mmCIF file of C-alpha atoms and ligand atoms in Angstrom:
data_model
loop_
_atom_site.group_PDB
_atom_site.id
_atom_site.type_symbol
_atom_site.label_atom_id
_atom_site.label_comp_id
_atom_site.label_asym_id
_atom_site.label_seq_id
_atom_site.Cartn_x
_atom_site.Cartn_y
_atom_site.Cartn_z
ATOM 1 C CA MET A 826 13.656 -7.212 24.687
ATOM 2 C CA SER A 827 10.913 -7.778 22.153
ATOM 3 C CA VAL A 828 9.792 -6.634 18.706
ATOM 4 C CA LEU A 829 6.466 -4.908 18.137
ATOM 5 C CA VAL A 830 4.896 -5.580 14.739
ATOM 6 C CA THR A 831 2.114 -3.247 13.633
ATOM 7 C CA GLY A 832 -0.090 -4.880 11.030
ATOM 8 C CA GLY A 833 1.194 -8.240 12.249
ATOM 9 C CA ALA A 834 -2.148 -9.921 11.573
ATOM 10 C CA GLY A 835 -2.067 -8.946 7.894
ATOM 11 C CA TYR A 836 -0.705 -10.827 4.905
ATOM 12 C CA ILE A 837 2.940 -9.711 5.049
ATOM 13 C CA GLY A 838 2.926 -9.030 8.794
ATOM 14 C CA ALA A 839 1.819 -12.573 9.599
ATOM 15 C CA HIS A 840 4.896 -13.894 7.760
ATOM 16 C CA VAL A 841 7.205 -11.522 9.627
ATOM 17 C CA VAL A 842 5.624 -12.515 12.952
ATOM 18 C CA ARG A 843 5.937 -16.225 12.238
ATOM 19 C CA LEU A 844 9.632 -15.900 11.388
ATOM 20 C CA LEU A 845 10.267 -13.944 14.596
ATOM 21 C CA VAL A 846 8.360 -16.506 16.666
ATOM 22 C CA GLU A 847 10.262 -19.339 14.983
ATOM 23 C CA ARG A 848 13.601 -17.804 15.798
ATOM 24 C CA GLY A 849 12.558 -17.322 19.421
ATOM 25 C CA THR A 850 12.330 -13.522 19.420
ATOM 26 C CA PRO A 851 9.588 -12.257 21.748
ATOM 27 C CA VAL A 852 7.020 -10.400 19.638
ATOM 28 C CA VAL A 853 3.861 -8.398 20.261
ATOM 29 C CA VAL A 854 1.380 -7.643 17.481
ATOM 30 C CA VAL A 855 -0.632 -4.439 17.181
ATOM 31 C CA ASP A 856 -3.378 -4.568 14.552
ATOM 32 C CA ASP A 857 -6.788 -2.947 14.108
ATOM 33 C CA LEU A 858 -8.032 -6.175 12.509
ATOM 34 C CA SER A 859 -9.629 -4.248 9.636
ATOM 35 C CA THR A 860 -8.046 -6.637 7.146
ATOM 36 C CA GLY A 861 -5.901 -8.742 9.481
ATOM 37 C CA ALA A 862 -7.123 -11.797 11.387
ATOM 38 C CA ARG A 863 -6.494 -12.969 14.948
ATOM 39 C CA ASP A 864 -5.679 -16.531 13.912
ATOM 40 C CA ARG A 865 -2.676 -15.399 11.827
ATOM 41 C CA VAL A 866 -0.313 -14.240 14.573
ATOM 42 C CA SER A 867 1.299 -17.608 15.389
ATOM 43 C CA GLY A 868 0.438 -17.424 19.090
ATOM 44 C CA ALA A 869 1.989 -13.979 19.667
ATOM 45 C CA PRO A 870 0.124 -11.595 21.980
ATOM 46 C CA LEU A 871 -2.154 -9.304 19.982
ATOM 47 C CA GLU A 872 -3.376 -5.841 20.953
ATOM 48 C CA ALA A 873 -6.268 -4.521 18.875
ATOM 49 C CA LEU A 874 -5.555 -0.857 18.225
ATOM 50 C CA ASP A 875 -6.390 1.675 15.523
ATOM 51 C CA LEU A 876 -3.168 3.642 15.062
ATOM 52 C CA THR A 877 -5.056 6.741 13.902
ATOM 53 C CA ASP A 878 -6.994 6.912 17.155
ATOM 54 C CA ALA A 879 -6.447 10.128 19.172
ATOM 55 C CA ARG A 880 -4.971 8.156 22.054
ATOM 56 C CA ALA A 881 -3.032 5.674 19.930
ATOM 57 C CA ALA A 882 0.431 7.077 20.736
ATOM 58 C CA ASP A 883 -0.168 6.718 24.501
ATOM 59 C CA ARG A 884 -1.618 3.235 24.139
ATOM 60 C CA LEU A 885 1.212 2.119 21.901
ATOM 61 C CA ALA A 886 3.861 3.506 24.260
ATOM 62 C CA ASP A 887 2.162 1.648 27.145
ATOM 63 C CA ILE A 888 2.140 -1.581 25.133
ATOM 64 C CA ALA A 889 5.802 -1.095 24.180
ATOM 65 C CA ARG A 890 6.840 -0.539 27.791
ATOM 66 C CA ALA A 891 4.750 -3.449 29.075
ATOM 67 C CA HIS A 892 6.439 -5.809 26.591
ATOM 68 C CA ASP A 893 9.933 -4.336 26.912
ATOM 69 C CA VAL A 894 9.962 -3.469 23.209
ATOM 70 C CA ASP A 895 13.178 -2.132 21.679
ATOM 71 C CA ALA A 896 12.287 -2.435 17.992
ATOM 72 C CA ILE A 897 9.239 -1.790 15.806
ATOM 73 C CA ILE A 898 8.375 -3.215 12.418
ATOM 74 C CA HIS A 899 5.650 -0.932 11.104
ATOM 75 C CA LEU A 900 3.485 -2.500 8.421
ATOM 76 C CA ALA A 901 0.001 -1.313 9.394
ATOM 77 C CA ALA A 902 -1.255 0.786 6.478
ATOM 78 C CA LYS A 903 -3.723 0.986 3.618
ATOM 79 C CA LYS A 904 -2.348 -0.199 0.279
ATOM 80 C CA GLN A 905 -4.897 0.126 -2.496
ATOM 81 C CA VAL A 906 -3.802 2.523 -5.197
ATOM 82 C CA GLY A 907 -7.280 3.076 -6.666
ATOM 83 C CA GLU A 908 -8.833 3.662 -3.270
ATOM 84 C CA SER A 909 -6.091 6.177 -2.470
ATOM 85 C CA VAL A 910 -7.008 8.171 -5.585
ATOM 86 C CA MET A 911 -10.661 8.280 -4.489
ATOM 87 C CA ARG A 912 -9.976 9.006 -0.802
ATOM 88 C CA PRO A 913 -6.679 10.907 -0.654
ATOM 89 C CA SER A 914 -7.125 12.648 2.696
ATOM 90 C CA TRP A 915 -8.220 9.389 4.310
ATOM 91 C CA TYR A 916 -5.083 7.722 2.964
ATOM 92 C CA TYR A 917 -2.931 10.465 4.447
ATOM 93 C CA ARG A 918 -4.735 10.082 7.762
ATOM 94 C CA GLN A 919 -4.264 6.313 7.740
ATOM 95 C CA ASN A 920 -0.704 6.027 6.480
ATOM 96 C CA VAL A 921 0.880 9.312 7.508
ATOM 97 C CA GLY A 922 -1.262 10.033 10.598
ATOM 98 C CA GLY A 923 -0.793 6.446 11.794
ATOM 99 C CA LEU A 924 2.976 6.751 11.429
ATOM 100 C CA VAL A 925 3.020 10.077 13.321
ATOM 101 C CA ASN A 926 1.395 8.314 16.273
ATOM 102 C CA VAL A 927 3.817 5.394 16.051
ATOM 103 C CA LEU A 928 6.787 7.785 16.017
ATOM 104 C CA ASP A 929 5.391 9.618 19.061
ATOM 105 C CA ALA A 930 5.242 6.274 20.849
ATOM 106 C CA VAL A 931 8.796 5.463 19.721
ATOM 107 C CA ASP A 932 9.946 8.646 21.385
ATOM 108 C CA ARG A 933 8.029 8.063 24.604
ATOM 109 C CA ALA A 934 9.025 4.422 24.965
ATOM 110 C CA GLY A 935 12.672 4.918 23.981
ATOM 111 C CA ILE A 936 12.600 2.499 21.042
ATOM 112 C CA GLU A 937 15.883 2.235 19.143
ATOM 113 C CA ARG A 938 15.233 0.362 15.896
ATOM 114 C CA PHE A 939 12.516 0.800 13.279
ATOM 115 C CA VAL A 940 11.735 -1.013 10.033
ATOM 116 C CA PHE A 941 9.218 0.710 7.773
ATOM 117 C CA SER A 942 7.079 -0.908 5.118
ATOM 118 C CA SER A 943 7.549 1.284 2.059
ATOM 119 C CA SER A 944 6.808 0.504 -1.558
ATOM 120 C CA ALA A 945 8.150 0.598 -5.085
ATOM 121 C CA ALA A 946 5.115 2.850 -5.604
ATOM 122 C CA VAL A 947 7.378 5.711 -4.453
ATOM 123 C CA TYR A 948 9.146 5.462 -7.841
ATOM 124 C CA GLY A 949 5.963 6.111 -9.835
ATOM 125 C CA ALA A 950 6.598 5.589 -13.536
ATOM 126 C CA PRO A 951 10.364 6.163 -13.848
ATOM 127 C CA ASP A 952 12.095 6.687 -17.186
ATOM 128 C CA ARG A 953 14.105 3.485 -16.788
ATOM 129 C CA ALA A 954 13.090 -0.126 -16.168
ATOM 130 C CA ILE A 955 15.626 -1.015 -13.462
ATOM 131 C CA VAL A 956 15.687 1.312 -10.494
ATOM 132 C CA ASP A 957 18.151 1.619 -7.657
ATOM 133 C CA GLU A 958 17.557 3.690 -4.542
ATOM 134 C CA THR A 959 19.251 6.772 -5.978
ATOM 135 C CA VAL A 960 16.507 7.198 -8.594
ATOM 136 C CA ASP A 961 14.483 10.284 -7.752
ATOM 137 C CA PRO A 962 11.190 9.064 -6.255
ATOM 138 C CA ARG A 963 8.179 10.568 -8.026
ATOM 139 C CA PRO A 964 5.033 8.773 -6.913
ATOM 140 C CA ILE A 965 2.036 9.129 -9.189
ATOM 141 C CA ASN A 966 -0.779 8.391 -6.743
ATOM 142 C CA PRO A 967 -1.657 9.278 -3.132
ATOM 143 C CA TYR A 968 -0.773 5.779 -1.937
ATOM 144 C CA GLY A 969 2.805 6.143 -3.171
ATOM 145 C CA GLU A 970 2.924 9.687 -1.827
ATOM 146 C CA THR A 971 1.950 8.585 1.684
ATOM 147 C CA LYS A 972 4.769 6.033 1.612
ATOM 148 C CA LEU A 973 7.290 8.631 0.470
ATOM 149 C CA VAL A 974 6.149 11.075 3.156
ATOM 150 C CA GLY A 975 6.586 8.237 5.656
ATOM 151 C CA GLU A 976 10.171 7.755 4.483
ATOM 152 C CA TRP A 977 10.856 11.464 4.869
ATOM 153 C CA MET A 978 9.432 11.485 8.378
ATOM 154 C CA LEU A 979 11.683 8.624 9.392
ATOM 155 C CA ARG A 980 14.734 10.213 7.809
ATOM 156 C CA ASP A 981 14.064 13.442 9.731
ATOM 157 C CA VAL A 982 13.394 11.701 13.040
ATOM 158 C CA THR A 983 16.620 9.699 12.783
ATOM 159 C CA ARG A 984 18.618 12.901 12.253
ATOM 160 C CA VAL A 985 18.021 13.784 15.883
ATOM 161 C CA GLY A 986 17.820 11.368 18.809
ATOM 162 C CA ASP A 987 18.774 7.721 18.970
ATOM 163 C CA LEU A 988 16.385 6.009 16.556
ATOM 164 C CA ARG A 989 17.915 3.981 13.721
ATOM 165 C CA ALA A 990 15.588 3.093 10.872
ATOM 166 C CA ALA A 991 15.326 1.323 7.537
ATOM 167 C CA SER A 992 12.657 1.757 4.858
ATOM 168 C CA LEU A 993 12.002 -1.295 2.712
ATOM 169 C CA ARG A 994 10.628 -0.531 -0.740
ATOM 170 C CA TYR A 995 8.664 -3.649 -1.638
ATOM 171 C CA PHE A 996 8.323 -4.594 -5.276
ATOM 172 C CA ASN A 997 5.552 -7.035 -6.314
ATOM 173 C CA VAL A 998 4.930 -9.287 -3.348
ATOM 174 C CA ALA A 999 3.142 -12.605 -3.844
ATOM 175 C CA GLY A 1000 3.047 -16.215 -2.689
ATOM 176 C CA ALA A 1001 2.783 -17.703 0.785
ATOM 177 C CA GLY A 1002 5.295 -19.098 3.249
ATOM 178 C CA TRP A 1003 2.602 -21.318 4.756
ATOM 179 C CA PRO A 1004 -0.708 -22.166 3.057
ATOM 180 C CA GLU A 1005 -2.773 -20.677 5.877
ATOM 181 C CA LEU A 1006 -0.939 -17.345 5.581
ATOM 182 C CA GLY A 1007 -1.794 -16.653 1.943
ATOM 183 C CA ASP A 1008 -3.025 -13.242 0.878
ATOM 184 C CA PRO A 1009 -6.754 -13.214 1.684
ATOM 185 C CA GLN A 1010 -7.415 -10.236 -0.594
ATOM 186 C CA ALA A 1011 -7.419 -10.375 -4.377
ATOM 187 C CA LEU A 1012 -5.767 -7.022 -5.098
ATOM 188 C CA ASN A 1013 -2.693 -7.979 -7.136
ATOM 189 C CA LEU A 1014 -2.047 -9.935 -10.312
ATOM 190 C CA VAL A 1015 -1.495 -13.458 -8.917
ATOM 191 C CA THR A 1016 -4.373 -13.404 -6.431
ATOM 192 C CA ILE A 1017 -6.673 -11.651 -8.906
ATOM 193 C CA VAL A 1018 -6.068 -14.322 -11.569
ATOM 194 C CA LEU A 1019 -6.634 -17.141 -9.035
ATOM 195 C CA ASP A 1020 -9.773 -15.454 -7.751
ATOM 196 C CA ARG A 1021 -11.167 -15.045 -11.262
ATOM 197 C CA MET A 1022 -10.293 -18.648 -12.094
ATOM 198 C CA GLU A 1023 -12.296 -19.714 -9.052
ATOM 199 C CA ARG A 1024 -15.306 -17.898 -10.445
ATOM 200 C CA GLY A 1025 -14.817 -19.343 -13.895
ATOM 201 C CA GLU A 1026 -13.622 -16.024 -15.308
ATOM 202 C CA ARG A 1027 -10.739 -15.411 -17.697
ATOM 203 C CA PRO A 1028 -7.684 -13.465 -16.578
ATOM 204 C CA VAL A 1029 -7.716 -9.850 -17.696
ATOM 205 C CA VAL A 1030 -4.455 -8.398 -19.054
ATOM 206 C CA PHE A 1031 -4.058 -4.637 -18.954
ATOM 207 C CA GLY A 1032 -2.343 -3.720 -22.216
ATOM 208 C CA ARG A 1033 -0.561 -5.819 -24.856
ATOM 209 C CA ASP A 1034 1.324 -3.036 -26.628
ATOM 210 C CA PHE A 1035 3.981 -2.146 -24.074
ATOM 211 C CA ASP A 1036 7.568 -1.921 -25.223
ATOM 212 C CA THR A 1037 8.382 -5.353 -23.749
ATOM 213 C CA PRO A 1038 9.163 -8.683 -25.464
ATOM 214 C CA ASP A 1039 5.570 -9.989 -25.307
ATOM 215 C CA GLY A 1040 3.881 -6.592 -25.071
ATOM 216 C CA THR A 1041 2.618 -7.059 -21.497
ATOM 217 C CA GLY A 1042 3.808 -5.312 -18.342
ATOM 218 C CA ILE A 1043 6.982 -6.496 -16.645
ATOM 219 C CA ARG A 1044 7.421 -6.520 -12.859
ATOM 220 C CA ASP A 1045 9.792 -7.855 -10.210
ATOM 221 C CA TYR A 1046 7.925 -10.506 -8.200
ATOM 222 C CA VAL A 1047 9.269 -11.259 -4.747
ATOM 223 C CA HIS A 1048 8.188 -14.160 -2.527
ATOM 224 C CA VAL A 1049 6.493 -12.961 0.658
ATOM 225 C CA LEU A 1050 8.747 -15.244 2.706
ATOM 226 C CA ASP A 1051 11.863 -13.703 1.177
ATOM 227 C CA LEU A 1052 10.349 -10.289 1.921
ATOM 228 C CA ALA A 1053 9.669 -11.280 5.532
ATOM 229 C CA GLU A 1054 13.282 -12.421 5.849
ATOM 230 C CA ALA A 1055 14.395 -8.991 4.593
ATOM 231 C CA HIS A 1056 12.663 -7.415 7.615
ATOM 232 C CA LEU A 1057 14.636 -9.603 9.985
ATOM 233 C CA ALA A 1058 17.862 -8.840 8.136
ATOM 234 C CA ALA A 1059 17.111 -5.105 8.394
ATOM 235 C CA LEU A 1060 16.355 -5.415 12.098
ATOM 236 C CA ASP A 1061 19.642 -7.222 12.715
ATOM 237 C CA HIS A 1062 21.546 -4.695 10.628
ATOM 238 C CA LEU A 1063 20.141 -1.805 12.685
ATOM 239 C CA ARG A 1064 21.680 -3.269 15.809
ATOM 240 C CA HIS A 1065 25.108 -2.197 14.578
ATOM 241 C CA ASP A 1066 24.267 0.474 12.022
ATOM 242 C CA ARG A 1067 25.898 3.833 12.596
ATOM 243 C CA ALA A 1068 24.306 5.629 9.643
ATOM 244 C CA GLY A 1069 20.933 6.042 11.331
ATOM 245 C CA TYR A 1070 18.708 5.778 8.278
ATOM 246 C CA ALA A 1071 18.717 3.798 5.043
ATOM 247 C CA VAL A 1072 16.379 2.876 2.198
ATOM 248 C CA PHE A 1073 16.438 -0.539 0.532
ATOM 249 C CA ASN A 1074 14.739 -1.956 -2.540
ATOM 250 C CA VAL A 1075 13.284 -5.376 -1.804
ATOM 251 C CA GLY A 1076 13.103 -7.118 -5.142
ATOM 252 C CA THR A 1077 14.922 -9.905 -6.900
ATOM 253 C CA GLY A 1078 16.323 -8.017 -9.878
ATOM 254 C CA THR A 1079 14.618 -10.542 -12.142
ATOM 255 C CA SER A 1080 11.457 -9.906 -14.036
ATOM 256 C CA ALA A 1081 8.343 -11.524 -15.405
ATOM 257 C CA SER A 1082 5.650 -10.328 -17.761
ATOM 258 C CA VAL A 1083 1.932 -10.640 -17.067
ATOM 259 C CA LEU A 1084 1.711 -13.466 -19.622
ATOM 260 C CA GLU A 1085 4.619 -15.304 -18.001
ATOM 261 C CA VAL A 1086 2.869 -15.123 -14.633
ATOM 262 C CA ILE A 1087 -0.352 -16.417 -16.158
ATOM 263 C CA ARG A 1088 1.586 -19.243 -17.809
ATOM 264 C CA GLU A 1089 3.006 -20.269 -14.418
ATOM 265 C CA ILE A 1090 -0.487 -20.250 -12.944
ATOM 266 C CA GLU A 1091 -1.627 -22.527 -15.760
ATOM 267 C CA ARG A 1092 1.278 -24.849 -15.046
ATOM 268 C CA VAL A 1093 0.728 -25.204 -11.294
ATOM 269 C CA SER A 1094 -3.054 -25.394 -11.539
ATOM 270 C CA GLY A 1095 -3.175 -27.652 -14.564
ATOM 271 C CA ARG A 1096 -5.908 -25.445 -16.000
ATOM 272 C CA ARG A 1097 -5.928 -23.698 -19.318
ATOM 273 C CA LEU A 1098 -6.350 -19.933 -19.073
ATOM 274 C CA GLU A 1099 -7.258 -17.776 -22.018
ATOM 275 C CA ALA A 1100 -6.322 -14.191 -21.325
ATOM 276 C CA GLU A 1101 -8.639 -11.355 -22.205
ATOM 277 C CA PHE A 1102 -6.725 -8.287 -23.327
ATOM 278 C CA VAL A 1103 -8.045 -4.862 -22.385
ATOM 279 C CA GLU A 1104 -6.723 -1.303 -22.433
ATOM 280 C CA ARG A 1105 -3.669 -0.342 -20.401
ATOM 281 C CA ARG A 1106 -4.382 0.648 -16.819
ATOM 282 C CA GLU A 1107 -3.667 4.313 -16.174
ATOM 283 C CA GLY A 1108 -0.243 4.948 -14.663
ATOM 284 C CA ASP A 1109 1.133 1.440 -15.278
ATOM 285 C CA PRO A 1110 4.790 1.585 -16.339
ATOM 286 C CA ALA A 1111 5.906 -0.944 -18.979
ATOM 287 C CA SER A 1112 8.601 -2.365 -16.696
ATOM 288 C CA LEU A 1113 9.537 -1.839 -13.075
ATOM 289 C CA ILE A 1114 12.405 -3.949 -11.747
ATOM 290 C CA ALA A 1115 14.501 -3.534 -8.617
ATOM 291 C CA ASP A 1116 18.223 -3.099 -8.651
ATOM 292 C CA PRO A 1117 18.804 -5.116 -5.457
ATOM 293 C CA THR A 1118 22.539 -4.376 -5.152
ATOM 294 C CA ARG A 1119 22.275 -2.301 -1.983
ATOM 295 C CA ILE A 1120 20.270 -4.798 0.053
ATOM 296 C CA ARG A 1121 22.516 -7.629 -1.121
ATOM 297 C CA THR A 1122 25.655 -5.739 -0.196
ATOM 298 C CA GLU A 1123 24.560 -4.177 3.076
ATOM 299 C CA LEU A 1124 22.073 -6.697 4.493
ATOM 300 C CA ASP A 1125 23.384 -9.831 2.785
ATOM 301 C CA TRP A 1126 19.832 -10.506 1.617
ATOM 302 C CA HIS A 1127 18.653 -11.725 -1.742
ATOM 303 C CA GLY A 1128 15.361 -13.087 -3.010
ATOM 304 C CA ARG A 1129 16.010 -16.810 -3.126
ATOM 305 C CA ARG A 1130 12.654 -18.079 -4.312
ATOM 306 C CA SER A 1131 11.705 -18.228 -7.988
ATOM 307 C CA LEU A 1132 8.537 -17.119 -9.757
ATOM 308 C CA ARG A 1133 7.633 -20.791 -9.956
ATOM 309 C CA GLU A 1134 7.818 -21.126 -6.161
ATOM 310 C CA ILE A 1135 5.895 -17.893 -5.716
ATOM 311 C CA VAL A 1136 3.055 -19.033 -7.940
ATOM 312 C CA ALA A 1137 3.050 -22.625 -6.615
ATOM 313 C CA SER A 1138 2.801 -21.391 -3.016
ATOM 314 C CA ALA A 1139 0.061 -18.904 -3.935
ATOM 315 C CA TRP A 1140 -1.860 -21.735 -5.589
ATOM 316 C CA GLU A 1141 -1.483 -23.934 -2.521
ATOM 317 C CA ALA A 1142 -2.663 -21.082 -0.277
ATOM 318 C CA HIS A 1143 -5.577 -20.433 -2.609
ATOM 319 C CA ARG A 1144 -6.674 -24.060 -2.389
ATOM 320 C CA HIS A 1145 -6.339 -23.920 1.377
ATOM 321 C CA ARG A 1146 -8.531 -20.805 1.486
ATOM 322 C CA VAL A 1147 -11.275 -22.244 -0.687
ATOM 323 C CA GLY A 1148 -11.146 -25.458 1.325
ATOM 324 C CA ARG A 1149 -9.655 -27.816 -1.236
ATOM 325 C CA ALA A 1150 -6.198 -28.496 0.153
HETATM 326 C C1 WQD B 1724 1.113 -6.277 -11.812
HETATM 327 C C2 WQD B 1724 1.071 -6.316 -13.333
HETATM 328 C C3 WQD B 1724 -0.644 -4.894 -14.227
HETATM 329 C C4 WQD B 1724 -3.993 -7.257 -12.558
HETATM 330 C C5 WQD B 1724 0.911 -2.483 -7.236
HETATM 331 C C6 WQD B 1724 1.048 -1.164 -6.594
HETATM 332 C C7 WQD B 1724 2.357 -1.078 -5.907
HETATM 333 C C8 WQD B 1724 2.561 -2.243 -4.960
HETATM 334 C C9 WQD B 1724 2.371 -3.516 -5.644
HETATM 335 C C10 WQD B 1724 1.866 -2.039 -2.662
HETATM 336 C C11 WQD B 1724 0.870 -4.955 -13.978
HETATM 337 C C12 WQD B 1724 -0.950 -6.331 -14.521
HETATM 338 C C13 WQD B 1724 -2.745 -6.770 -12.892
HETATM 339 C C14 WQD B 1724 -4.805 -7.812 -13.580
HETATM 340 C C15 WQD B 1724 -3.091 -7.321 -15.192
HETATM 341 N N1 WQD B 1724 1.608 -2.243 -3.892
HETATM 342 N N2 WQD B 1724 -2.313 -6.799 -14.186
HETATM 343 N N3 WQD B 1724 -4.323 -7.821 -14.855
HETATM 344 O O1 WQD B 1724 0.534 -2.309 -10.278
HETATM 345 O O2 WQD B 1724 2.764 -3.496 -10.380
HETATM 346 O O3 WQD B 1724 1.909 -2.623 -8.229
HETATM 347 O O4 WQD B 1724 1.095 -3.515 -6.272
HETATM 348 O O5 WQD B 1724 2.855 -1.586 -2.175
HETATM 349 O O6 WQD B 1724 2.363 0.092 -5.229
HETATM 350 O O7 WQD B 1724 0.963 -0.152 -7.578
HETATM 351 O O8 WQD B 1724 0.855 -4.602 -9.190
HETATM 352 O O9 WQD B 1724 -0.351 -6.738 -9.132
HETATM 353 O O10 WQD B 1724 -1.626 -4.634 -9.704
HETATM 354 O O11 WQD B 1724 -0.005 -5.547 -11.346
HETATM 355 O O12 WQD B 1724 -2.725 -7.329 -16.361
HETATM 356 O O13 WQD B 1724 -5.934 -8.287 -13.352
HETATM 357 O O14 WQD B 1724 -0.069 -7.080 -13.708
HETATM 358 O O15 WQD B 1724 -1.011 -4.058 -15.281
HETATM 359 O O16 WQD B 1724 1.568 -4.972 -15.194
HETATM 360 P P1 WQD B 1724 1.500 -3.195 -9.648
HETATM 361 P P2 WQD B 1724 -0.371 -5.403 -9.780
#
């Protein structure tokens, strides 16, 4: 029996794949290599496949049968909020259409367990800072909407048939479990600040008048290695789960402001950073923090690594990427 990881050559997927390989679980990676890279799959077999392709469901079912797959971790998706606003139908095709094909393959190949990469973006801008899974999801951009639709599809599919599934709502993922597996794209706060530092540019802070202690936005930062471990915990849980479908926040329940993150980057890099304050970014809530009670109780998982470890590992990965480690 083996685990198929879609998006396994990407930033988060590569961490999941490495953990599976390390624990001796046979794994096969499916990735279109649009942002992923072949050298990130820790020696696992890799099948290059675009999941939105007309024949993707057949191909995927063939791959699953050939590798005796009984579980899928589905991470392959587009994840840029701004891009999703500009290209909504393309985002639906990528994230929802891709998942439709994967679920067709699940059916054809008789796969029993499924872990879905969802996002805290499904919550949108809730009226409270700390959210548990019972908070009504109200995404405020097409990216978040595609993730919520994905959750609904899984819920519906698990109501009939034998599939058992878990959706993991990631909060703010950062850091690296291994320097060579750092996030190669500068799309989120930590990587953006490091990228700007590299180019001699000051960090930009979106808004300093939020209702937070230092006026900057507060988020729940989770180490990518902790997040990867949550996927394995979910997979193990689904072996015995009778409920069929569940949603879990993956966050630490602790929080950091933008200025606190920048301060940690200063500390690990030994460089002085002078933030440039600009207007708030549209749609940014003041605070968004996970209530991680459910995942702690049901999967016995908690985010073990601190903001300091997150930022230190991101810094190490950054230096590796720019060739200075
Ligand atoms: C974090 C904080 C910014 C950049 C996004 C998606 C979400 C999920 C995670 C995928 C905020 C501030 C940022 C900068 C800044 N993605 N910031 N200057 O917006 O919390 O969540 O990524 O699933 O769906 O929405 O993450 O890293 O963009 O921002 O001040 O240059 O840093 O305003 O407070 P965000 P982020």
